[in-house]
XYZ file of C-alpha atoms in Angstrom:
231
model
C -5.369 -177.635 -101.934
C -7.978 -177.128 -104.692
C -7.405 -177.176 -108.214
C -8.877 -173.889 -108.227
C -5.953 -172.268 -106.081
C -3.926 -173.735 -108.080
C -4.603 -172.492 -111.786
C -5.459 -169.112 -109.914
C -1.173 -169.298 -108.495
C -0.185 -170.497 -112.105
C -2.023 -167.685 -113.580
C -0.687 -164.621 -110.970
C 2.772 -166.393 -111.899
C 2.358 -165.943 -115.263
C 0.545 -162.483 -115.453
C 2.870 -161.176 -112.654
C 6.247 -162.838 -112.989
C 8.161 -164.157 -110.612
C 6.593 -163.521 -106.640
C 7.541 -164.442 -102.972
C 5.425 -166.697 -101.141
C 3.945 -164.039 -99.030
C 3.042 -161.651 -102.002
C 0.765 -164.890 -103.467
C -0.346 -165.885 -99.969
C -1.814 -162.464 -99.575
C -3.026 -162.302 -103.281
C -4.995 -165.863 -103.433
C -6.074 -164.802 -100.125
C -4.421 -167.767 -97.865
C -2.324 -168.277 -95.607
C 1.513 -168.474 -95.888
C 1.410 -171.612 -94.625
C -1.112 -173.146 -97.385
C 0.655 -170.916 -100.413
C 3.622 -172.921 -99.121
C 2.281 -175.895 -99.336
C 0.482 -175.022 -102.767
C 3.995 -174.187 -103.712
C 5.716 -177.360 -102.661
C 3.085 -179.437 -104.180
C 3.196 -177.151 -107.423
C 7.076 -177.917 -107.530
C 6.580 -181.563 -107.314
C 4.928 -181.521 -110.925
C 7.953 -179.551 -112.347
C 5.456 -176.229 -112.715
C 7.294 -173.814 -110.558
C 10.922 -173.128 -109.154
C 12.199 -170.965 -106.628
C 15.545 -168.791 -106.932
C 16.919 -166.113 -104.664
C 16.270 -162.683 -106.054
C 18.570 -160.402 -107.638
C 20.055 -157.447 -106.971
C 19.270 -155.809 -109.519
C 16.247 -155.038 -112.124
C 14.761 -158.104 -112.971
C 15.732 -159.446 -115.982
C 13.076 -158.501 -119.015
C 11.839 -155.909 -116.379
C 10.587 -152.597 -116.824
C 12.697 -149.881 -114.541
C 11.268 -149.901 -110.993
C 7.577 -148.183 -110.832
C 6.953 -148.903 -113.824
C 6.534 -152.913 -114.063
C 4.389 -154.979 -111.999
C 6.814 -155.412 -109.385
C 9.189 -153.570 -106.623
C 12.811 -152.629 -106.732
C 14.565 -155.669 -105.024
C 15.004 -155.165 -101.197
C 18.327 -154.561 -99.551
C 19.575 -157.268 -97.513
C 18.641 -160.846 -97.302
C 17.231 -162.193 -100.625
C 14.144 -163.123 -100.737
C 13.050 -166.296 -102.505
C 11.097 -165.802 -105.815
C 8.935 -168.613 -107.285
C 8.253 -168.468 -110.860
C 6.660 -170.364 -113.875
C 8.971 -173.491 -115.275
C 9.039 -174.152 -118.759
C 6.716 -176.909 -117.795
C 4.974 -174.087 -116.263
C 4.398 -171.892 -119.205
C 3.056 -174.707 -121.331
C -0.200 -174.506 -119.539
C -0.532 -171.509 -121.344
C -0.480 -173.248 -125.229
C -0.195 -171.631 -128.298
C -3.390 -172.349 -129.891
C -2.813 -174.855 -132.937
C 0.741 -174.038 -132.930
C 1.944 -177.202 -134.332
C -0.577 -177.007 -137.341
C 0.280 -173.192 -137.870
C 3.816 -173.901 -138.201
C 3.223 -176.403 -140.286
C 1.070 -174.046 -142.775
C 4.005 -171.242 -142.702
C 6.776 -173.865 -143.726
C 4.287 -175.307 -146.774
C 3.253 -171.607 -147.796
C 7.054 -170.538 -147.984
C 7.992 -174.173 -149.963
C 4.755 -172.984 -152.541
C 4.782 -169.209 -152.709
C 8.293 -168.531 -151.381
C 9.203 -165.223 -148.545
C 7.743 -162.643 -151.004
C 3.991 -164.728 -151.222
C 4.375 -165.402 -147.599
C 5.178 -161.306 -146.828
C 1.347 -161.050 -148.920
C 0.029 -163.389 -146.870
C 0.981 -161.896 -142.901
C 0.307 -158.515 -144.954
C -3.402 -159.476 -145.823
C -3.923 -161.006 -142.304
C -2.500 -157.098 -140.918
C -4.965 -155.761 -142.840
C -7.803 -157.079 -141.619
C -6.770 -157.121 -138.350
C -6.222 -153.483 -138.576
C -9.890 -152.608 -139.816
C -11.331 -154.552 -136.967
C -8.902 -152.812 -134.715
C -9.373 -149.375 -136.095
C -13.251 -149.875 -136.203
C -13.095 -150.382 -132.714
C -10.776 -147.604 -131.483
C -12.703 -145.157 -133.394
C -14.941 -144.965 -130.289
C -12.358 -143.723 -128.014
C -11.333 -140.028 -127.461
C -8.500 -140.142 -125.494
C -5.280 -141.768 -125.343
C -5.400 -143.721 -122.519
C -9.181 -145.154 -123.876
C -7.536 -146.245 -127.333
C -4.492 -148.125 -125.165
C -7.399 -149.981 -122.514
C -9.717 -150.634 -125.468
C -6.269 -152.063 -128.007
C -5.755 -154.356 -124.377
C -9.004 -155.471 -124.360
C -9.323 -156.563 -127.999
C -5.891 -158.297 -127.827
C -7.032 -160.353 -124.537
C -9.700 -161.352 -125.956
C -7.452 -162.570 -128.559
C -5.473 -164.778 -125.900
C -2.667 -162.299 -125.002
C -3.377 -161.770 -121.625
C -3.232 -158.083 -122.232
C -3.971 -155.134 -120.103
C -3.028 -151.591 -120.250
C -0.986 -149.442 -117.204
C -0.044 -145.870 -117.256
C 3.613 -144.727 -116.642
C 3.704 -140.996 -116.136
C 3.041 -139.100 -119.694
C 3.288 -142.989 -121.519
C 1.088 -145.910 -121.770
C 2.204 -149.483 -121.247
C 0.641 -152.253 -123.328
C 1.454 -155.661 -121.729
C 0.730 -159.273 -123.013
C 2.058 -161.723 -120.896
C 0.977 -164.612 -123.414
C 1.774 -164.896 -126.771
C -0.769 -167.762 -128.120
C 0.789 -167.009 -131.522
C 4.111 -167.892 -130.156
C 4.660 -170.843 -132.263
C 4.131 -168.857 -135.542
C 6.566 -166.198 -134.601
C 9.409 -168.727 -133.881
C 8.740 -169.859 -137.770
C 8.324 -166.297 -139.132
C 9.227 -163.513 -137.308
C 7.039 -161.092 -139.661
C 3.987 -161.642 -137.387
C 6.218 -159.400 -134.661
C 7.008 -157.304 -136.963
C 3.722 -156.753 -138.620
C 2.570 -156.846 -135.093
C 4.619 -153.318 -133.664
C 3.480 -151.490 -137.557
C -0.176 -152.548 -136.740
C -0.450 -150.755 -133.190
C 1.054 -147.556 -134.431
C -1.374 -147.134 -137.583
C -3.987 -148.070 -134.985
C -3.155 -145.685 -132.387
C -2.307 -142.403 -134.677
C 0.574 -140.637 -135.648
C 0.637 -138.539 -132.499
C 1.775 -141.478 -130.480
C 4.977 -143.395 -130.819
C 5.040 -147.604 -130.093
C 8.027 -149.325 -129.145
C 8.740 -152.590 -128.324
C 10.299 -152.987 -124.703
C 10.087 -156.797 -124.104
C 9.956 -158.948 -126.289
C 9.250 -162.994 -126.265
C 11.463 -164.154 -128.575
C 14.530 -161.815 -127.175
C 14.054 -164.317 -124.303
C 11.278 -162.109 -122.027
C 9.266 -163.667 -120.249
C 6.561 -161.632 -122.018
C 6.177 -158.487 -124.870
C 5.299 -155.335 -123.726
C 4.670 -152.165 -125.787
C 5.733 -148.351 -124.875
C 3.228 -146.122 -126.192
C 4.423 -142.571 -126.069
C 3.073 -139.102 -127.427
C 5.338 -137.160 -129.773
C 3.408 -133.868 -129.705
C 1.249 -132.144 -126.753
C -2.821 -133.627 -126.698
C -5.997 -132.389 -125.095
C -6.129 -133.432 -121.837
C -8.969 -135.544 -120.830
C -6.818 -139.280 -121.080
């Protein structure tokens, strides 16, 4: 199997969650027999695992028709392969080690309140770039695909999806992780930061959430008064 097939598996694992055989068969466009075999030889470097699927709503799932995958099927399990921890480290946090590193020195020097200044000044002028940007859009649903696009560009592995009346905003990397761990302001600074950018007509909440043990953080986006069609 090429190394190609097998960053594309790791990647569909890690955008899509846990998947049967078949599903990533049919979505790298091989056969069962060769995703199997990817699989096996995928397992024997401690990057994937299988487990039987559950019953119920996946854990860190979105309610059926609304995530990225089906409601579990009655009857005999089927057998899900998904990322290890192994598995997610091929997805770094970029420079995590020396970011930590700065957030533990700038707390010793300038204590919570200079460190609060600091992820506030960083919000900022993430926000002006952000808001510069989304001033192009007219609709709802072209703010949430153009706030996806900015933040996968950023390493997030974002993308937008529609869920009825709502929006979804999913990043299914956090290359910031590392930095959250150590302060958990950058979340919150984070969920303030999309609502300023979006408007006050639309609510943001926080669904899933990395460091509540998801396997990613996705973002509800939700209008609070009636808007002119055209999203």
């Amino acid at each position: 199997m090429s190394q190609g097939n097998e960053d594309r598996l790791l990647f569909e694992l890690k955008s899509r969650g846990p998947q049967p055989a078949a599903a990533l068969a049919a979505t790298l466009a091989i056969t069962p027999m060769g995703a199997h075999k990817l699989l096996a030889r995928l397992e024997e470097q401690g990057l994937v695992g299988s487990q039987e699927e559950s019953r119920g709503v996946e854990a860190g799932g979105l309610a059926p028709g609304e995530g990225d995958m089906a409601a579990p099927r009655v009857g005999r399990p089927r057998k899900l392969w998904a990322l290890t921890a192994a598995g997610h480290g091929r997805f770094p946090d970029r420079h995590g080690d020396l970011t930590v590193q700065l957030i533990r020195q700038a707390r010793a020097i300038f204590g919570e309140a200079g460190l609060d200044q600091l992820i506030g000044a960083r919000e900022r002028d993430t926000e002006q770039r952000y808001r510069a940007a989304l001033a192009r859009c007219r609709s709802t649903g072209d703010r949430v695909r153009e706030l996806a696009r900015l933040r996968a560009e950023e390493g997030y592995m974002a993308r937008a999806e529609r869920a009825g009346r709502d929006w979804l905003l999913i990043e299914d990397h956090c290359p910031i992780c590392a930095a959250a761990q150590s302060c958990q302001g950058f979340c919150r600074s984070e969920l303030v930061l999309f609502q300023r950018c979006l408007g006050p007509g639309l609510a943001v909440e926080r669904t899933e959430h990395v460091l509540a043990g998801a396997r990613r953080c996705a973002y509800r986006i939700s209008p609070v008064k009636e808007e002119i069609a055209g999203e």
